[in-house]
Amino acid sequence: MGLLIRPNQIVIAHRLDDRLHDGIVVLEPKPVKIILTPLRYILKKIFEHSNFFDVLLTYTKELEFYNGKLIFSFVQSEMWKAKLRLHQNKIIFPLFLYFDDLGINNPLGSHAGNQKLGAVYISLACLPPELASSLNHILLASLFKTDDKKQYGNNKIFKDLISELNYLETTGIEITINNKIYKIFFSVGLILGDNLGLHSILGFVESFVAKYPCRFCKSSRSECQNQLVQNNNSLRDSLNYNCDIITNNVSQTGIKEKCVWNDLNYFRATDNYSVDIMHDMLEGVCKYDIGLILKYMIFEFKYFTIDTLNNRIETFNYGPIDIRNRPTLLSTENLKLGVIKMSAAESLCFTRYLGLIIGDLIPEKSEVWSLYIVLKQIIDIIFHKWIRQQDTVLLKCLISEHHELYLKLFRIGLKPKHHHMVHYPLIMQKSGPLNIFSSIRYEAKHKELKDAANAITSRKNIAYTLALKQQLQLAYRLLSSDNNLYTIPIQFGRVLTLDSFTLDLYNNRIKFLNKKFNLCVDNITFVSWVNIKGSIYNCKNMCVVVSEDEGDTMMPSFGLIKDIFITDEKHSFSICEMYETIYFDDHFQAFNVVKTNNLICISLEKLGSIFPTHAVHISGLTFIPTK
């Protein structure tokens, strides 16, 4: 078999289509096809390519070191550990399956709704973060017309894909690595997607104003609008799910049809503990809450004007990383309605920095502002790259406090996306960090299909055309003969030359934390920036977390990057001017710091946190926000 693995066209039905024949309109049967990629062959090629298999095994071994104290990945979760007990003495890898619809035509054109496609992607849930973030590791599994799914149903659309996934779990595939044969298996850990997508393929009601709109519990719509914490007695489980299927009344159960994905081995729709925090939070709760908060502050309490807010949004220092996600300016018309319009990335940026943007204009005891503070704390937890077991307890308290404040301040019911939040602690406990289930990267994958469709004028058999394009791109990547292709090397910018005076100054003043250097003599190279597994560090007002809990205060220590250098062994170090952390300001949601004259040299691979931040100056004070 060559590197190009062509997608399969599978006929699921026939329908009568009209066509013109000798001036007469005639009806003739036409096959209805879906596109399915042969996953068993694709995964075999990928796992045998370069050092992919070794990288995965190494990463999963590294995760065992944390022994459950820190959870970074789905493979450390309760759900996956339970599934492993069913597959003892096997090499088995978890899969995430993602479903969503995408429009391939101009959204403003006359054919905007036509040719809408449903896409199913597969990704490995055990990839190291630097690989998981790459679109190359999100694989197209199936492609079909959305209208066909509506007409013929989930069973006909997905049964062949389900059969393929069951084959991967029960029979598995053989791969050859360094002349050694391994038998490996794959199992679907979770099905991901936005709320509408998940409800449509899992068989739940697709209207969120239905009597029972939640896929996790059987709380009624009126209960959801006032619920502060999860009601464990109303959670869906296999027993009440089967009873609801027998009842066969969507208005009484919230279930439209039996879930076809229950035909997957060891998968149950009621145990699919996944949420999409991009749509739930960034395009939902954050917009609802902050829109109403700003409405009250501007038009009722008159703390500031819309012009002041927009001026601050425009002039705020977002730092070298988040400047690309700077939020858009807000309109008076939308704010009077309590609405803000932003993309998901802009919404996250705005929520993170709102405390620093307008915090000095808000009274300390403002109850409306306290809602923002709680929301910011929730965002910090659910978007964190790793979690601890105790984080679920804190998150539960914060969500309860948030909902109570929202109901008290605005006197309107909670929205469905607010209700999903009460299940976040359970989902985090069962499945791991919530950010790994986000739709952000999968929706970015949509862009590849849309760009390919825009370059093609024909729409005849467009699903096969786009799937073939994806397979051609995969074949091209597999052509690489690099033996360490999946070990991401350090990347760096242009070489800098420092004068001897600066080097002598550094040698005399620097405290070397990880390794002692003579900057004048040792063979090192100063560079403008480095990229370490996707984390970019530069010298443009960028700060790093040197230590997360230093000294008696147990507060993080920060350093301003002055210079960066790399060694012959391609290890990177930064020279930082240290800040003294004074306290955490709850009102601004940032650390108050004071710059010192102390210089340190620290390895960028051994930081307290890999996420860089920056310093913000407000009214003579310096603050550093964290991510």
XYZ file of C-alpha atoms in Angstrom:
627
model
C 0.000 0.000 0.000
C 1.291 3.439 -0.942
C 1.216 6.551 1.175
C -2.019 7.834 -0.379
C -4.976 6.158 1.303
C -8.042 7.119 -0.677
C -11.324 7.786 1.131
C -14.173 5.352 0.551
C -17.537 6.330 -0.897
C -20.303 4.355 0.783
C -23.838 4.214 -0.587
C -26.376 4.505 2.226
C -29.579 4.948 0.179
C -31.041 5.901 -3.198
C -33.305 8.774 -4.098
C -35.050 9.962 -7.232
C -33.492 12.989 -8.890
C -34.876 14.787 -11.903
C -32.838 15.516 -15.016
C -33.540 16.767 -18.510
C -33.483 14.039 -21.183
C -34.384 14.926 -24.801
C -36.316 17.933 -23.594
C -38.286 15.903 -21.068
C -37.797 15.919 -17.300
C -37.306 12.344 -16.127
C -36.757 10.842 -12.688
C -33.919 8.429 -12.163
C -32.466 6.812 -9.041
C -29.299 8.359 -7.690
C -27.134 6.871 -4.930
C -26.749 8.821 -1.700
C -23.127 8.578 -0.574
C -21.119 9.386 2.499
C -17.337 9.591 2.657
C -15.459 7.392 5.107
C -11.694 7.279 5.488
C -10.192 3.840 6.285
C -8.921 4.650 9.767
C -7.192 1.307 10.314
C -4.798 1.962 7.427
C -4.336 5.639 8.221
C -3.454 4.980 11.860
C -1.074 2.195 10.849
C 0.811 4.548 8.523
C 0.980 7.300 11.140
C 2.152 5.047 13.968
C 4.856 3.508 11.780
C 6.042 6.915 10.615
C 9.248 8.342 12.082
C 9.254 8.342 15.913
C 5.504 8.896 16.432
C 4.951 5.677 18.416
C 7.959 6.314 20.667
C 6.856 9.894 21.393
C 3.406 8.712 22.513
C 4.780 5.980 24.752
C 7.321 8.371 26.278
C 4.666 10.990 27.025
C 2.265 8.517 28.642
C 5.139 7.228 30.794
C 5.953 10.799 31.856
C 2.351 11.313 32.963
C 2.604 8.320 35.304
C 5.225 10.268 37.269
C 2.544 12.653 38.594
C 0.607 9.757 40.152
C -2.711 11.589 39.852
C -1.580 14.676 41.786
C -1.563 16.798 38.636
C -3.806 15.856 35.727
C -2.722 17.055 32.301
C -4.370 14.589 29.957
C -7.416 12.406 29.414
C -5.235 9.318 29.904
C -4.935 10.271 33.592
C -8.701 10.562 34.041
C -11.056 8.262 35.932
C -12.908 7.414 32.733
C -9.849 6.195 30.877
C -8.479 4.282 33.857
C -11.814 2.462 34.115
C -11.633 1.578 30.427
C -8.054 0.345 30.769
C -9.232 -2.180 33.337
C -11.371 -3.693 30.579
C -8.345 -3.958 28.266
C -5.609 -5.322 30.469
C -2.318 -6.411 28.896
C -3.075 -4.435 25.740
C -1.428 -1.398 24.194
C -4.484 0.782 23.753
C -4.778 4.459 22.880
C -7.772 6.760 23.501
C -9.498 8.563 20.652
C -11.557 11.737 20.687
C -14.313 11.867 18.084
C -15.549 15.331 17.110
C -18.652 16.204 15.091
C -19.803 19.514 13.664
C -21.485 20.988 10.609
C -19.687 23.448 8.357
C -20.803 25.664 5.517
C -18.504 25.661 2.506
C -20.228 28.392 0.494
C -20.024 32.148 0.957
C -22.068 32.845 4.130
C -23.304 36.118 2.615
C -24.042 34.688 -0.811
C -27.278 33.393 -2.309
C -26.154 29.772 -1.806
C -25.113 30.207 1.824
C -27.178 27.333 3.214
C -26.563 24.955 0.330
C -23.961 22.190 0.387
C -23.647 22.247 4.163
C -21.472 19.338 5.256
C -21.227 17.297 8.420
C -17.659 16.454 9.396
C -16.394 13.854 11.854
C -12.799 14.184 13.008
C -10.652 11.794 15.013
C -7.750 12.802 17.240
C -5.571 10.880 19.667
C -6.310 11.893 23.254
C -2.817 10.959 24.448
C -0.734 13.328 22.338
C 1.748 15.638 24.064
C 0.496 19.253 24.020
C 2.928 20.418 21.338
C 1.518 17.803 18.932
C -2.112 17.989 20.065
C -2.254 21.671 19.123
C -1.248 20.924 15.521
C -4.030 20.568 12.959
C -1.978 17.819 11.296
C -2.973 15.478 14.104
C -6.712 16.005 13.664
C -7.780 13.398 11.112
C -10.879 13.494 8.946
C -12.922 10.348 9.586
C -16.165 11.003 7.721
C -17.795 13.663 5.565
C -21.398 13.847 4.397
C -24.141 16.279 3.478
C -26.058 17.642 6.434
C -29.345 17.260 4.543
C -28.644 13.534 4.136
C -28.212 13.185 7.887
C -31.530 14.923 8.475
C -33.307 12.755 5.911
C -31.802 9.325 6.582
C -30.906 9.606 10.259
C -27.877 8.978 12.429
C -27.902 5.211 12.076
C -27.337 5.136 8.313
C -24.803 7.954 8.431
C -22.638 6.607 11.246
C -23.040 2.808 11.266
C -20.006 2.172 9.029
C -17.834 4.512 11.085
C -18.994 2.787 14.272
C -18.094 -0.573 12.741
C -14.611 0.708 11.898
C -14.106 2.044 15.423
C -15.243 -1.260 16.930
C -12.715 -3.043 14.723
C -9.945 -0.814 16.054
C -10.958 -1.634 19.625
C -11.510 -5.383 19.323
C -9.178 -6.505 16.521
C -6.675 -3.652 16.478
C -3.834 -3.159 14.028
C -0.286 -4.444 13.762
C 2.553 -1.993 13.353
C 6.226 -2.636 12.742
C 8.720 -0.441 14.589
C 12.445 -1.160 14.177
C 11.666 -4.676 12.898
C 9.524 -5.383 15.950
C 5.789 -6.045 15.606
C 3.336 -4.447 18.035
C -0.387 -5.077 18.300
C -2.145 -1.846 19.228
C -5.784 -0.984 19.847
C -7.855 2.187 19.925
C -10.955 3.066 21.908
C -13.217 6.108 21.727
C -12.838 7.950 25.008
C -15.245 10.816 24.388
C -17.388 12.290 21.648
C -16.812 16.033 21.431
C -18.642 18.910 19.802
C -20.735 21.960 20.529
C -24.045 21.517 22.325
C -26.202 21.381 19.205
C -23.843 18.969 17.457
C -23.634 16.611 20.421
C -27.375 16.624 21.002
C -28.030 15.883 17.328
C -25.747 12.834 17.063
C -26.329 11.494 20.581
C -30.098 11.544 20.145
C -31.012 14.240 22.677
C -33.524 16.992 22.027
C -32.013 19.732 19.855
C -34.109 22.574 21.263
C -32.672 24.207 24.363
C -36.053 25.612 25.342
C -37.440 22.082 25.631
C -38.794 20.818 28.941
C -35.674 18.680 29.543
C -32.845 20.423 27.654
C -29.789 18.924 29.406
C -27.899 15.841 28.224
C -26.287 15.296 31.638
C -29.335 15.437 33.897
C -33.117 15.313 33.897
C -33.641 18.689 35.543
C -36.540 20.503 33.934
C -36.087 23.783 32.125
C -37.560 25.756 35.039
C -35.213 23.995 37.475
C -32.216 24.691 35.235
C -32.997 28.406 35.292
C -32.506 28.562 39.067
C -30.145 25.687 39.840
C -26.991 26.628 41.766
C -25.409 23.183 42.139
C -25.736 19.849 40.426
C -28.617 17.667 41.594
C -27.018 14.226 41.786
C -30.418 12.546 42.024
C -31.422 13.820 38.591
C -28.274 12.754 36.706
C -28.844 10.579 33.670
C -27.557 7.012 33.901
C -27.964 3.781 31.960
C -30.996 2.736 34.002
C -33.131 5.856 33.626
C -31.883 6.273 30.041
C -33.241 2.851 29.070
C -36.530 3.648 30.787
C -36.741 6.905 28.841
C -36.109 5.063 25.576
C -39.014 2.754 26.380
C -41.195 5.765 27.262
C -40.442 7.176 23.793
C -41.767 10.661 24.560
C -39.317 13.471 23.889
C -41.289 16.043 25.882
C -41.142 13.850 28.995
C -37.563 12.619 28.635
C -35.506 15.032 26.511
C -34.424 12.052 24.383
C -35.336 12.103 20.707
C -33.969 8.687 19.739
C -31.759 5.906 21.016
C -28.114 6.879 20.662
C -26.486 5.028 17.754
C -23.095 5.494 19.394
C -24.138 3.125 22.162
C -23.253 0.445 19.608
C -19.620 1.343 20.238
C -17.945 -1.063 22.628
C -17.971 0.234 26.210
C -19.526 3.582 25.239
C -22.703 5.028 26.719
C -24.212 8.398 25.842
C -24.936 9.063 29.514
C -21.231 8.643 30.345
C -19.998 11.023 27.657
C -18.586 13.580 30.092
C -17.436 16.302 27.718
C -18.299 19.979 27.329
C -17.193 22.681 24.941
C -15.980 25.609 27.029
C -15.385 27.669 23.907
C -19.089 27.824 23.068
C -20.361 27.511 26.647
C -18.116 30.139 28.195
C -16.359 32.333 25.630
C -19.292 32.623 23.244
C -21.893 32.223 25.959
C -21.533 32.947 29.672
C -18.706 35.503 29.343
C -20.701 37.500 26.816
C -23.915 37.296 28.844
C -22.274 38.262 32.126
C -19.876 40.955 30.982
C -22.495 42.494 28.709
C -24.872 42.924 31.653
C -22.084 44.012 34.023
C -20.995 46.779 31.641
C -24.598 47.788 30.980
C -25.208 48.355 34.692
C -21.886 50.110 35.278
C -22.231 52.503 32.348
C -25.943 53.291 32.173
C -27.156 52.728 35.737
C -24.249 53.347 38.111
C -22.419 55.659 35.667
C -18.955 54.608 36.831
C -17.602 55.525 33.380
C -18.787 56.171 29.841
C -18.746 53.980 26.766
C -16.123 56.285 25.243
C -13.862 55.826 28.266
C -14.247 52.063 28.031
C -13.470 51.971 24.307
C -10.486 54.260 24.778
C -9.079 51.935 27.413
C -9.734 48.848 25.297
C -7.834 50.486 22.463
C -4.850 51.694 24.500
C -4.444 48.859 27.019
C -1.165 46.932 27.049
C -2.157 43.375 26.113
C 1.434 42.181 25.982
C 3.352 40.607 23.099
C 1.205 37.455 22.983
C -2.401 38.585 23.495
C -2.160 41.709 21.337
C -3.308 39.593 18.384
C -6.558 38.854 20.271
C -7.276 42.431 21.312
C -11.060 42.815 21.757
C -13.118 44.904 19.385
C -14.641 48.228 20.412
C -18.145 48.104 21.871
C -21.217 49.905 20.583
C -23.729 51.843 22.669
C -26.660 50.079 21.003
C -25.413 46.614 21.944
C -24.424 47.544 25.492
C -27.853 49.020 26.187
C -29.148 45.528 25.442
C -26.445 43.948 27.596
C -24.777 42.404 24.547
C -21.135 42.323 23.474
C -20.023 40.939 20.114
C -16.596 39.319 20.023
C -14.915 36.185 18.763
C -14.021 33.451 21.242
C -10.357 34.507 21.398
C -11.298 38.167 21.870
C -13.809 37.233 24.565
C -11.160 35.272 26.489
C -8.699 38.160 26.217
C -11.327 40.693 27.328
C -12.399 38.574 30.295
C -8.822 38.033 31.446
C -7.833 41.692 31.325
C -11.087 43.512 32.158
C -10.006 43.896 35.790
C -6.887 45.778 34.729
C -8.657 47.723 31.975
C -11.343 49.345 34.156
C -10.679 48.098 37.702
C -9.486 51.499 38.943
C -12.845 53.035 37.951
C -14.917 50.579 40.009
C -15.636 50.990 43.752
C -14.066 48.286 45.913
C -17.368 46.974 47.305
C -19.304 46.899 44.035
C -21.523 43.811 44.053
C -21.787 43.804 40.268
C -17.995 43.792 40.038
C -17.866 40.834 42.419
C -19.692 38.816 39.740
C -16.850 39.556 37.324
C -14.265 38.509 39.924
C -15.975 35.147 40.416
C -16.307 34.680 36.643
C -12.596 35.423 36.177
C -11.685 32.845 38.820
C -13.848 30.242 37.077
C -12.201 31.027 33.737
C -8.748 30.641 35.293
C -9.592 27.135 36.515
C -11.382 25.727 33.485
C -8.848 27.051 30.967
C -5.841 25.865 32.952
C -3.715 23.241 31.212
C -3.621 21.003 34.264
C -5.770 20.474 37.333
C -5.549 19.070 40.839
C -8.269 16.999 42.454
C -9.106 19.799 44.904
C -9.786 22.184 42.003
C -13.150 20.498 41.445
C -14.248 21.431 44.972
C -13.223 25.062 44.496
C -14.882 25.184 41.080
C -18.152 23.881 42.504
C -18.193 26.644 45.138
C -17.331 29.353 42.611
C -20.040 28.270 40.157
C -22.639 28.204 42.920
C -21.572 31.688 44.039
C -21.601 32.924 40.437
C -25.122 31.669 39.746
C -26.443 33.059 43.020
C -25.008 36.501 42.245
C -26.318 36.418 38.666
C -29.861 35.624 39.806
C -29.731 38.244 42.554
C -28.280 41.074 40.460
C -30.101 40.704 37.160
C -33.334 38.986 38.250
C -33.477 36.820 35.140
C -33.236 33.054 34.847
C -30.017 31.240 34.097
C -29.463 30.313 30.468
C -28.795 26.721 29.309
C -25.061 27.446 29.070
C -25.127 28.650 32.669
C -26.749 25.364 33.626
C -23.995 23.325 31.959
C -21.560 24.955 34.364
C -23.046 23.121 37.360
C -21.843 19.877 35.752
C -18.283 21.130 35.177
C -16.872 19.819 38.492
C -18.221 16.316 37.777
C -16.925 16.376 34.195
C -13.531 17.610 35.358
C -13.402 14.861 37.964
C -14.352 12.183 35.429
C -12.515 13.324 32.294
C -9.739 15.752 33.250
C -8.990 19.391 32.299
C -11.886 20.957 30.416
C -9.710 22.846 27.954
C -8.715 19.595 26.188
C -12.340 19.159 25.006
C -12.620 22.625 23.480
C -13.786 23.055 19.876
C -11.175 25.721 19.144
C -8.679 23.535 17.272
C -11.358 21.461 15.553
C -13.054 24.582 14.209
C -9.660 25.693 12.945
C -9.557 22.368 11.076
C -12.802 23.391 9.369
C -10.883 26.234 7.752
C -8.749 23.768 5.794
C -11.879 22.281 4.244
C -13.433 25.693 3.621
C -10.271 27.024 1.967
C -10.103 23.973 -0.289
C -13.793 24.371 -1.179
C -13.298 28.054 -1.999
C -10.526 27.118 -4.428
C -12.853 24.729 -6.273
C -15.589 26.074 -8.523
C -17.418 22.765 -8.883
C -19.662 21.400 -6.155
C -20.129 17.995 -7.767
C -19.251 15.291 -5.228
C -17.640 18.000 -3.104
C -17.404 15.793 -0.015
C -15.158 13.283 -1.795
C -13.054 16.083 -3.284
C -12.377 17.613 0.129
C -11.685 14.244 1.753
C -9.238 13.324 -1.011
C -7.482 16.662 -0.518
C -7.027 15.825 3.167
C -5.577 12.424 2.310
C -3.164 13.949 -0.200
C -1.914 16.339 2.469
C -1.443 13.429 4.876
C 0.469 11.464 2.232
C 2.767 14.440 1.689
C 3.555 14.608 5.413
C 4.266 10.881 5.481
C 6.879 11.359 2.753
C 9.220 12.908 5.321
C 12.184 10.671 6.143
C 13.156 12.559 9.311
C 13.707 9.997 12.077
C 12.738 12.502 14.788
C 9.943 14.333 13.021
C 7.635 14.312 16.059
C 10.247 15.557 18.507
C 9.705 19.288 18.226
C 13.099 21.058 18.126
C 13.727 24.425 19.712
C 13.314 27.313 17.276
C 14.935 30.695 17.659
C 15.076 34.122 16.063
C 17.881 36.275 14.764
C 21.257 36.210 16.474
C 22.111 39.209 18.663
C 25.517 40.556 19.657
C 25.922 41.985 23.157
C 28.763 44.373 23.928
C 31.483 43.381 26.396
C 30.317 45.926 28.985
C 26.857 44.321 29.156
C 28.341 40.824 29.360
C 30.680 41.836 32.192
C 27.779 43.470 33.999
C 25.725 40.300 33.674
C 28.598 38.101 34.880
C 29.043 40.204 38.011
C 25.382 40.634 38.938
C 23.559 37.514 37.783
C 22.515 34.738 40.113
C 22.626 31.527 38.061
C 19.794 29.229 39.149
C 20.254 26.132 37.000
C 23.746 26.266 35.532
C 26.759 28.538 35.948
C 27.938 30.372 32.814
C 30.731 32.758 31.919
C 28.866 34.824 29.371
C 32.085 36.308 27.954
C 33.845 32.987 27.356
C 31.307 30.178 27.047
C 30.059 29.176 23.627
C 26.539 30.594 23.799
C 24.399 32.509 21.313
C 22.094 35.379 22.202
C 18.864 35.412 20.182
C 15.822 37.664 19.849
C 13.271 34.935 20.666
C 12.872 31.208 21.204
C 9.994 28.829 20.614
C 9.947 25.847 22.979
C 7.243 23.346 22.051
C 4.856 26.113 21.047
C 5.640 28.550 23.884
C 7.278 31.697 22.517
C 9.572 33.850 24.657
C 11.029 37.213 23.638
C 12.453 40.364 25.190
C 9.524 42.673 24.427
C 8.102 43.390 27.897
C 7.591 39.669 28.492
C 7.628 38.221 31.988
C 7.955 34.625 33.107
C 6.909 32.829 36.261
C 10.225 31.900 37.845
C 8.623 30.020 40.726
C 4.956 29.376 41.514
C 5.188 29.372 45.309
C 8.297 31.058 46.647
C 9.169 31.773 50.254
C 6.827 32.187 53.202
C 4.242 34.092 51.161
C 3.640 31.103 48.841
C 3.179 33.562 45.990
C 4.727 33.289 42.529
C 7.881 35.178 41.653
C 8.163 36.912 38.291
C 11.055 37.989 36.122
C 11.201 40.424 33.200
C 13.124 38.854 30.313
C 16.112 41.036 29.433
C 18.017 38.666 27.143
C 17.782 35.095 25.851
C 20.610 32.777 24.871
C 20.972 29.193 23.724
C 23.801 26.731 24.294
C 25.476 24.357 21.859
C 23.198 21.612 23.186
C 20.209 23.752 22.111
C 19.124 24.476 25.686
C 17.630 27.926 26.209
C 18.193 30.301 29.112
C 16.916 33.768 29.901
C 18.411 36.598 31.904
C 15.618 38.132 33.962
C 15.245 41.218 36.095
C 13.289 40.081 39.128
C 10.085 41.512 40.563
C 9.136 41.283 44.209
C 5.558 40.052 44.554
C 3.759 42.168 47.159
C 0.236 40.716 47.137
C -2.535 39.413 44.921
C -5.059 42.162 44.238
C -8.491 40.557 44.164
C -10.096 43.690 42.724
C -7.756 43.823 39.715
C -7.322 40.034 39.544
C -3.553 40.398 39.178
C -0.387 40.344 41.282
C 0.976 43.633 42.550
C 4.750 43.649 42.066
C 7.740 45.933 42.504
C 10.824 45.746 40.314
C 14.127 44.935 42.024
C 17.694 45.254 40.782
C 18.303 41.520 41.076
C 19.233 39.596 37.947
C 18.903 35.847 37.530
C 19.658 33.347 34.797
C 17.106 30.554 34.510
C 16.475 27.727 32.081
C 13.335 28.408 30.060
C 12.639 24.680 30.188
C 12.402 24.721 34.010
C 10.073 27.631 34.674
C 7.374 27.601 37.328
C 4.862 28.029 34.493
C 5.467 27.716 30.767
C 2.997 30.497 29.976
C 4.604 33.927 29.603
C 2.864 37.057 30.846
C 3.689 40.769 31.027
C 3.670 43.758 33.357
C 0.900 46.370 33.292
C 1.276 49.814 34.881
C -1.820 51.407 36.443
C -1.842 54.611 38.525
C 1.805 54.259 39.495
C 1.457 50.578 40.432
C 2.705 47.540 38.532
C 0.540 44.466 38.069
C 1.211 41.111 36.445
C -1.781 39.019 35.340
C -1.484 35.243 35.154
C -2.867 32.742 32.685
